[in-house]
């Protein structure tokens, strides 16, 4: 008689066939899972490199500087990043939102970008992710909203509307925004001040969220026009600046810098870069990188800048971007051009401002503006009030009607004036860039620090004026 254990493990022939079939199915499912895993590795961003976790750095005195972060459901921020393949109908955004919103680490064998390891292919529209990550490492976060001077709302409004800008159905464009606003109105933290102590960050120009009417033919979303947003302070890459407004504390939109390619992790990174561009030889008097505009209010000034640059060659170097960008999509090529130029033209394009303004100043190139709303009226927290210290201003009308030649204006600047302006710009660089959130860069206030300190001051001013 066979032992009991042997009898228990005996499998009949029919059972063997069934068991083999089950193994085959399981093997098939396992293969599908592995294929799915490898595909997702390419299609989805690595979320461990998307959001920082809070960390306790050595804290300074936080009295009056505490910030509370609203506990938004992830579908309003990180959920959008998870579905990065849906963020744009024109390009794959997944590589661009990786590395805490900085994009892919750049490699450069030409010596243009120094030091290595701190340059990324940052997209102009990922500021919401970058700022959120820096906020998660802010020195004075609190879990007690009653202790906070300011409340940060981490809603990725620009990434949200960016998915649907070309969708003709306004219900689709407004869907997630309306969900977020409903959640916000039900928040006890919001109810205390009605949002007057709240601030948020928007990574697209205001015009993409200033839809005037709820009609399918009108462009963009309406986040900037809803009552809830008007109660908050909005830090945005391009603000709506009324023509005759002299004090930005009377507006709830405040311009802050676009992301650049440079994200230092320590003081020596900044010093090394500043020293490089301080002493570099610049063979071009001026340059322009950009494309012409058709059927657009900016087309005339763009066309004039390009034509005058071509006429002034070789004193002027032109990177005329085609439909696919060409050299304009190469960070190394763009930064090389800016490093080789004394002045960099910054005419308005689809909107008043340009990310190129900050890339060019990062390279020590003196920006030339043709409209005050392109920088002087936008970035008052980050740029000197006296714009002549760091930039040249030539009125658009003077260029369009041919009464002013750009080359003549720039040739009138002396070597000493140019050196002083460049020195001002190089000294400004730390507060024009966003540091790597994984590191505490001692002794340096970056664009985030300047923005946060200023927004706290602004909310204190609102509190004092309102008599909270």
Coordinates of C-alpha atoms in Angstrom, one line a residue:
X1 CA 0.0 0.0 0.0
X2 CA 1.4 3.4 -1.0
X3 CA 2.3 5.8 1.8
X4 CA -0.3 8.4 2.7
X5 CA 1.7 11.3 1.5
X6 CA 2.2 9.8 -1.9
X7 CA -1.5 9.1 -2.2
X8 CA -2.3 12.7 -1.3
X9 CA -0.1 14.1 -4.1
X10 CA -1.3 11.7 -6.8
X11 CA -2.9 13.5 -9.8
X12 CA -5.1 11.8 -12.3
X13 CA -4.3 12.2 -16.0
X14 CA -7.4 14.5 -16.6
X15 CA -6.3 16.6 -13.7
X16 CA -2.8 16.9 -15.2
X17 CA -4.2 18.3 -18.4
X18 CA -6.2 20.9 -16.4
X19 CA -3.2 21.8 -14.3
X20 CA -1.1 22.2 -17.5
X21 CA -3.8 24.4 -19.0
X22 CA -3.8 26.6 -15.8
X23 CA 0.0 26.9 -15.9
X24 CA -0.2 28.0 -19.6
X25 CA -2.8 30.7 -18.8
X26 CA -0.7 31.9 -15.8
X27 CA 2.4 32.0 -18.0
X28 CA 0.6 34.0 -20.6
X29 CA -0.7 36.5 -18.0
X30 CA 2.7 36.8 -16.5
X31 CA 4.2 37.6 -19.9
X32 CA 1.6 40.3 -20.5
X33 CA 2.4 41.8 -17.1
X34 CA 6.1 41.9 -17.9
X35 CA 5.4 43.5 -21.3
X36 CA 3.1 46.0 -19.7
X37 CA 5.8 46.8 -17.1
X38 CA 8.5 47.5 -19.8
X39 CA 6.1 49.6 -21.9
X40 CA 5.1 51.6 -18.9
X41 CA 8.7 52.3 -18.2
X42 CA 8.9 54.2 -21.4
X43 CA 5.4 55.7 -21.4
X44 CA 5.1 56.8 -17.8
X45 CA 7.2 59.2 -15.8
X46 CA 9.1 57.8 -12.9
X47 CA 7.0 59.1 -10.0
X48 CA 9.8 58.7 -7.5
X49 CA 11.6 61.4 -9.4
X50 CA 8.5 63.6 -9.7
X51 CA 7.6 64.6 -6.1
X52 CA 9.9 65.3 -3.2
X53 CA 8.9 64.2 0.3
X54 CA 9.1 66.8 3.1
X55 CA 12.4 66.9 5.0
X56 CA 13.5 68.7 8.1
X57 CA 16.4 70.9 7.3
X58 CA 17.8 73.1 10.0
X59 CA 14.9 75.6 10.5
X60 CA 15.4 79.3 11.0
X61 CA 12.9 81.3 12.9
X62 CA 9.5 80.6 11.3
X63 CA 7.5 83.2 13.2
X64 CA 5.3 84.9 10.6
X65 CA 6.6 82.6 7.8
X66 CA 4.6 79.4 8.2
X67 CA 2.9 78.0 5.1
X68 CA 0.2 75.4 5.1
X69 CA -0.3 73.3 2.0
X70 CA -3.9 72.5 1.1
X71 CA -4.5 68.7 1.0
X72 CA -5.8 68.6 -2.5
X73 CA -6.7 65.1 -4.0
X74 CA -4.0 63.9 -6.3
X75 CA -6.2 64.1 -9.4
X76 CA -5.6 67.9 -9.3
X77 CA -1.8 67.7 -9.4
X78 CA 0.2 64.5 -9.3
X79 CA -2.6 62.6 -11.1
X80 CA -2.0 64.9 -14.1
X81 CA 1.7 64.0 -14.1
X82 CA 0.9 60.3 -13.9
X83 CA -1.0 60.7 -17.2
X84 CA 1.8 62.7 -18.7
X85 CA 1.2 61.1 -22.1
X86 CA -2.1 63.1 -22.2
X87 CA -0.6 66.5 -21.3
X88 CA 0.0 67.6 -24.9
X89 CA -1.5 66.7 -28.2
X90 CA 1.7 67.9 -29.9
X91 CA 4.5 66.2 -28.0
X92 CA 5.4 63.6 -25.4
X93 CA 5.5 65.5 -22.1
X94 CA 6.6 62.4 -20.0
X95 CA 10.3 63.1 -20.3
X96 CA 9.7 66.8 -19.6
X97 CA 7.9 66.3 -16.2
X98 CA 10.5 63.8 -15.0
X99 CA 13.2 64.7 -12.4
X100 CA 10.9 66.9 -10.2
X101 CA 9.7 68.8 -13.3
X102 CA 13.1 69.7 -14.6
X103 CA 13.0 67.2 -17.5
X104 CA 15.9 65.0 -18.7
X105 CA 19.5 65.7 -17.5
X106 CA 21.5 67.3 -20.4
X107 CA 24.8 66.0 -21.6
X108 CA 27.2 68.5 -23.2
X109 CA 30.6 67.7 -24.6
X110 CA 31.2 71.2 -25.9
X111 CA 31.9 72.9 -22.6
X112 CA 28.9 75.2 -23.0
X113 CA 27.0 74.1 -19.9
X114 CA 29.1 74.0 -16.8
X115 CA 29.3 72.5 -14.3
X116 CA 27.9 69.2 -15.4
X117 CA 25.0 67.5 -13.6
X118 CA 22.8 70.6 -13.0
X119 CA 21.5 71.3 -16.5
X120 CA 18.2 69.9 -17.6
X121 CA 15.9 70.1 -20.7
X122 CA 13.3 72.0 -18.7
X123 CA 10.1 72.9 -20.5
X124 CA 8.6 76.4 -20.1
X125 CA 5.3 75.0 -18.8
X126 CA 6.4 72.8 -15.9
X127 CA 6.7 75.5 -13.2
X128 CA 3.8 74.1 -11.2
X129 CA 5.7 70.8 -10.6
X130 CA 9.0 72.6 -9.9
X131 CA 7.4 75.0 -7.4
X132 CA 5.4 72.3 -5.7
X133 CA 8.6 70.3 -5.1
X134 CA 10.4 73.3 -3.7
X135 CA 7.5 73.9 -1.4
X136 CA 7.6 70.4 -0.1
X137 CA 11.2 71.3 1.2
X138 CA 10.3 74.7 2.5
X139 CA 11.7 75.4 5.9
X140 CA 8.5 76.6 7.6
X141 CA 5.7 74.2 6.5
X142 CA 3.1 73.6 9.1
X143 CA 0.2 71.1 9.5
X144 CA -1.8 73.6 11.5
X145 CA -3.5 76.1 9.1
X146 CA -4.3 78.4 12.0
X147 CA -0.6 78.9 12.5
X148 CA 0.1 79.7 8.8
X149 CA 0.5 83.2 7.4
X150 CA -0.2 81.8 3.9
X151 CA -2.0 78.8 2.4
X152 CA -0.5 77.2 -0.8
X153 CA -3.0 75.6 -3.2
X154 CA -1.1 73.0 -5.3
X155 CA -3.5 72.9 -8.3
X156 CA -1.7 72.4 -11.6
X157 CA -4.0 74.7 -13.6
X158 CA -1.6 75.1 -16.6
X159 CA -1.0 71.3 -17.0
X160 CA -4.8 70.9 -16.7
X161 CA -5.8 73.4 -19.4
X162 CA -2.8 72.5 -21.6
X163 CA -4.4 69.1 -22.3
X164 CA -7.5 70.7 -23.8
X165 CA -6.5 74.1 -25.3
X166 CA -7.4 73.0 -28.8
X167 CA -10.6 71.2 -27.7
X168 CA -13.7 73.0 -29.0
X169 CA -15.9 71.8 -26.1
X170 CA -15.7 74.1 -23.1
X171 CA -17.2 71.5 -20.8
X172 CA -14.1 69.4 -21.4
X173 CA -11.8 72.3 -20.8
X174 CA -13.5 73.3 -17.5
X175 CA -14.3 69.9 -16.1
X176 CA -11.3 69.3 -13.7
X177 CA -11.2 73.0 -12.8
X178 CA -14.8 72.9 -11.7
X179 CA -14.2 69.8 -9.6
X180 CA -11.3 71.5 -7.9
X181 CA -13.3 74.6 -7.2
X182 CA -16.2 72.5 -5.7
X183 CA -13.6 70.8 -3.5
X184 CA -12.1 74.2 -2.5
X185 CA -15.4 75.7 -1.6
X186 CA -16.1 72.8 0.8
X187 CA -12.7 73.2 2.5
X188 CA -12.9 74.6 6.1
X189 CA -9.4 76.1 5.5
X190 CA -10.7 78.1 2.6
X191 CA -13.8 79.2 4.5
X192 CA -11.8 81.0 7.1
X193 CA -10.7 83.9 4.8
X194 CA -12.5 83.1 1.6
X195 CA -9.2 82.5 -0.1
X196 CA -7.5 85.9 0.7
X197 CA -4.7 84.0 2.5
X198 CA -4.3 81.5 -0.3
X199 CA -1.8 81.6 -3.2
X200 CA -1.3 79.3 -6.2
X201 CA 1.2 79.0 -9.0
X202 CA 0.3 78.9 -12.7
X203 CA 2.8 77.8 -15.4
X204 CA 1.2 79.3 -18.5
X205 CA 0.5 82.9 -19.5
X206 CA -2.7 84.3 -18.1
X207 CA -4.2 84.6 -21.5
X208 CA -4.6 80.9 -21.8
X209 CA -7.0 81.1 -18.8
X210 CA -8.8 84.3 -19.4
X211 CA -11.7 83.1 -21.6
X212 CA -14.2 85.9 -21.7
X213 CA -17.3 83.9 -22.7
X214 CA -18.5 80.3 -22.2
X215 CA -18.7 79.7 -25.9
X216 CA -16.8 76.9 -27.8
X217 CA -15.2 79.4 -30.2
X218 CA -13.5 81.4 -27.4
X219 CA -9.9 80.4 -26.6
X220 CA -8.6 78.7 -23.4
X221 CA -9.9 78.1 -19.9
X222 CA -11.3 80.6 -17.4
X223 CA -9.4 79.8 -14.2
X224 CA -8.2 83.3 -13.9
X225 CA -11.7 84.7 -14.2
X226 CA -13.6 82.7 -11.6
X227 CA -14.3 84.5 -8.2
X228 CA -12.3 82.0 -6.2
X229 CA -9.1 82.7 -8.1
X230 CA -9.7 86.4 -7.9
X231 CA -9.6 86.1 -4.1
X232 CA -6.2 84.4 -4.2
X233 CA -2.7 85.6 -5.0
X234 CA -1.6 84.0 -8.3
X235 CA 2.1 83.6 -9.1
X236 CA 2.2 83.2 -12.8
X237 CA 4.8 83.2 -15.6
X238 CA 3.0 86.0 -17.4
X239 CA 0.5 88.2 -15.5
X240 CA -2.3 90.4 -16.7
X241 CA -0.9 93.9 -16.0
X242 CA -3.3 96.8 -16.5
X243 CA -1.6 99.5 -18.6
X244 CA -1.8 102.2 -15.9
X245 CA -1.2 100.1 -12.8
X246 CA 1.8 101.3 -10.9
X247 CA 1.5 99.0 -7.8
X248 CA 1.2 95.3 -8.4
X249 CA -0.2 94.8 -4.8
X250 CA -3.5 96.0 -6.3
X251 CA -3.6 93.1 -8.7
X252 CA -3.9 89.4 -7.7
X253 CA -1.6 88.3 -10.5
X254 CA 2.2 88.5 -9.9
X255 CA 4.7 87.5 -12.6
X256 CA 7.5 85.1 -11.6
X257 CA 10.3 83.7 -13.8
X258 CA 9.9 80.9 -16.3
X259 CA 12.1 77.9 -15.6
X260 CA 15.5 77.9 -17.2
X261 CA 17.8 74.9 -18.0
X262 CA 20.0 75.6 -14.9
X263 CA 19.0 74.0 -11.5
X264 CA 22.0 74.3 -9.2
X265 CA 22.4 72.1 -6.1
X266 CA 25.1 74.0 -4.3
X267 CA 26.7 77.4 -4.1
X268 CA 29.8 76.3 -6.1
X269 CA 27.5 75.5 -9.1
X270 CA 26.4 79.1 -9.3
X271 CA 29.8 80.6 -8.8
X272 CA 31.3 78.4 -11.5
X273 CA 28.7 79.4 -14.0
X274 CA 28.9 83.1 -13.1
X275 CA 32.7 83.1 -13.6
X276 CA 32.4 81.4 -16.9
X277 CA 30.0 83.9 -18.4
X278 CA 31.7 86.9 -16.8
X279 CA 34.9 86.4 -18.9
X280 CA 33.6 84.8 -22.1
X281 CA 34.3 86.4 -25.5
X282 CA 31.2 87.5 -27.3
X283 CA 31.6 87.8 -31.1
X284 CA 28.0 88.9 -31.9
X285 CA 26.8 92.4 -31.1
X286 CA 23.2 91.1 -31.0
X287 CA 21.2 88.0 -31.8
X288 CA 17.7 86.7 -32.0
X289 CA 16.3 83.2 -31.7
X290 CA 12.6 82.7 -32.6
X291 CA 10.1 82.4 -35.3
X292 CA 8.0 84.8 -37.4
X293 CA 4.3 85.2 -36.5
X294 CA 1.5 85.2 -39.0
X295 CA -1.9 86.9 -38.5
X296 CA -0.8 88.0 -35.1
X297 CA -0.4 91.4 -33.4
X298 CA 3.3 90.6 -32.8
X299 CA 4.0 89.7 -36.4
X300 CA 5.1 93.2 -37.4
X301 CA 7.7 93.6 -34.7
X302 CA 9.0 90.0 -35.1
X303 CA 9.4 90.5 -38.8
X304 CA 11.3 93.8 -38.3
X305 CA 13.6 92.3 -35.8
X306 CA 14.4 89.4 -38.1
X307 CA 14.9 91.6 -41.1
X308 CA 17.1 94.0 -39.3
X309 CA 19.2 91.1 -37.9
X310 CA 19.7 89.7 -41.4
X311 CA 20.7 93.2 -42.7
X312 CA 23.2 93.6 -39.8
X313 CA 25.0 90.2 -40.3
X314 CA 27.6 89.3 -39.2
X315 CA 27.1 91.7 -36.2
X316 CA 23.8 89.9 -35.7
X317 CA 23.3 86.2 -35.5
X318 CA 19.9 84.7 -36.2
X319 CA 18.4 81.4 -35.2
X320 CA 15.1 81.5 -37.1
X321 CA 13.0 78.7 -35.8
X322 CA 10.9 76.6 -38.2
X323 CA 7.7 74.7 -37.5
X324 CA 9.7 72.0 -35.7
X325 CA 12.0 74.4 -33.8
X326 CA 15.3 73.3 -35.3
X327 CA 18.2 74.7 -33.3
X328 CA 15.8 76.5 -31.1
X329 CA 14.9 73.2 -29.5
X330 CA 18.5 72.4 -28.7
X331 CA 19.3 73.9 -25.2
X332 CA 23.1 73.6 -25.9
X333 CA 22.7 75.5 -29.3
X334 CA 20.5 78.2 -27.7
X335 CA 22.8 78.7 -24.7
X336 CA 25.8 78.8 -27.0
X337 CA 24.2 81.6 -29.1
X338 CA 23.3 83.6 -26.0
X339 CA 26.8 83.2 -24.6
X340 CA 28.2 84.5 -27.9
X341 CA 26.0 87.6 -27.9
X342 CA 26.3 91.0 -26.1
X343 CA 22.6 91.8 -26.6
X344 CA 19.6 89.4 -27.1
X345 CA 16.4 90.6 -28.8
X346 CA 13.2 89.8 -26.9
X347 CA 10.3 90.9 -29.0
X348 CA 6.9 89.6 -27.9
X349 CA 5.5 86.5 -29.6
X350 CA 2.3 84.6 -28.8
X351 CA 2.1 86.7 -25.6
X352 CA 4.1 89.6 -24.1
X353 CA 6.7 87.5 -22.3
X354 CA 9.3 84.9 -23.4
X355 CA 11.0 82.1 -21.6
X356 CA 14.0 83.1 -23.7
X357 CA 14.3 86.3 -21.6
X358 CA 15.5 84.3 -18.6
X359 CA 17.7 81.9 -20.7
X360 CA 19.5 84.8 -22.2
X361 CA 20.1 86.6 -18.9
X362 CA 21.3 83.3 -17.5
X363 CA 23.9 83.4 -20.2
X364 CA 24.9 87.0 -19.3
X365 CA 23.3 88.5 -22.5
X366 CA 21.7 91.9 -22.1
X367 CA 18.0 91.6 -23.1
X368 CA 16.5 94.2 -25.5
X369 CA 12.8 94.7 -25.0
X370 CA 10.2 96.4 -27.2
X371 CA 7.3 96.4 -24.8
X372 CA 7.3 97.2 -21.1
X373 CA 4.9 94.3 -20.4
X374 CA 7.6 91.8 -21.6
X375 CA 9.5 92.1 -18.4
X376 CA 9.6 95.5 -16.7
X377 CA 6.0 95.5 -15.6
X378 CA 5.9 91.7 -15.0
X379 CA 8.7 90.6 -12.7
X380 CA 9.0 93.4 -10.2
X381 CA 9.8 91.0 -7.4
X382 CA 12.8 89.6 -9.3
X383 CA 14.2 92.4 -11.5
X384 CA 15.5 95.8 -10.5
X385 CA 13.0 98.6 -10.7
X386 CA 15.4 100.7 -12.8
X387 CA 15.3 98.6 -16.0
X388 CA 18.1 100.6 -17.6
X389 CA 20.6 98.8 -15.2
X390 CA 20.1 95.5 -16.9
X391 CA 18.2 95.9 -20.2
X392 CA 17.7 98.1 -23.3
X393 CA 14.2 99.4 -24.2
X394 CA 13.3 100.3 -27.8
X395 CA 9.6 101.1 -28.4
X396 CA 7.8 98.8 -30.8
X397 CA 6.4 101.7 -32.9
X398 CA 9.8 103.1 -33.5
X399 CA 11.0 99.8 -35.0
X400 CA 7.8 99.1 -36.9
X401 CA 7.7 102.5 -38.6
X402 CA 11.4 102.3 -39.5
X403 CA 12.5 105.4 -37.5
X404 CA 14.9 103.4 -35.4
X405 CA 17.6 101.0 -36.4
X406 CA 18.4 98.4 -33.7
X407 CA 22.1 98.1 -34.6
X408 CA 22.6 101.9 -34.2
X409 CA 20.9 102.0 -30.8
X410 CA 23.2 99.1 -29.5
X411 CA 26.4 100.5 -31.0
X412 CA 25.8 103.7 -29.0
X413 CA 26.5 101.8 -25.7
X414 CA 30.0 102.1 -24.4
X415 CA 32.1 99.2 -23.3
X416 CA 31.9 100.4 -19.7
X417 CA 28.1 100.6 -19.9
X418 CA 27.9 97.1 -21.3
X419 CA 30.2 95.7 -18.6
X420 CA 28.1 97.3 -15.9
X421 CA 24.8 96.0 -17.3
X422 CA 26.3 92.5 -17.7
X423 CA 27.6 92.6 -14.1
X424 CA 24.1 93.5 -12.9
X425 CA 22.6 90.6 -14.7
X426 CA 25.3 88.1 -13.5
X427 CA 24.6 89.2 -9.9
X428 CA 20.9 88.7 -10.5
X429 CA 21.2 85.1 -11.7
X430 CA 20.7 83.3 -8.4
X431 CA 17.2 84.7 -8.0
X432 CA 16.2 84.0 -11.6
X433 CA 16.7 80.2 -11.4
X434 CA 15.0 77.4 -9.4
X435 CA 17.4 75.3 -7.3
X436 CA 17.3 71.5 -7.2
X437 CA 14.7 70.8 -4.4
X438 CA 16.7 67.8 -3.2
X439 CA 19.4 70.0 -1.8
X440 CA 19.6 73.0 0.6
X441 CA 21.7 75.7 -1.1
X442 CA 22.9 77.8 1.8
X443 CA 23.4 81.5 1.3
X444 CA 21.5 81.7 -2.0
X445 CA 17.9 83.0 -2.4
X446 CA 16.6 81.5 -5.7
X447 CA 13.4 82.4 -7.6
X448 CA 11.3 80.3 -5.3
X449 CA 12.7 82.0 -2.2
X450 CA 12.1 85.5 -3.6
X451 CA 8.6 84.5 -4.6
X452 CA 7.6 82.9 -1.3
X453 CA 9.1 85.8 0.8
X454 CA 7.2 88.3 -1.3
X455 CA 3.9 86.5 -1.3
X456 CA 4.1 86.2 2.5
X457 CA 4.7 90.0 2.7
X458 CA 1.8 90.6 0.3
X459 CA -0.7 88.4 2.3
X460 CA 0.4 90.2 5.5
X461 CA -0.4 93.5 3.7
X462 CA -3.8 92.2 2.7
X463 CA -4.4 91.1 6.3
X464 CA -3.4 94.5 7.7
X465 CA -5.6 96.3 5.1
X466 CA -8.5 94.0 5.8
X467 CA -8.1 94.0 9.6
X468 CA -8.3 90.2 10.1

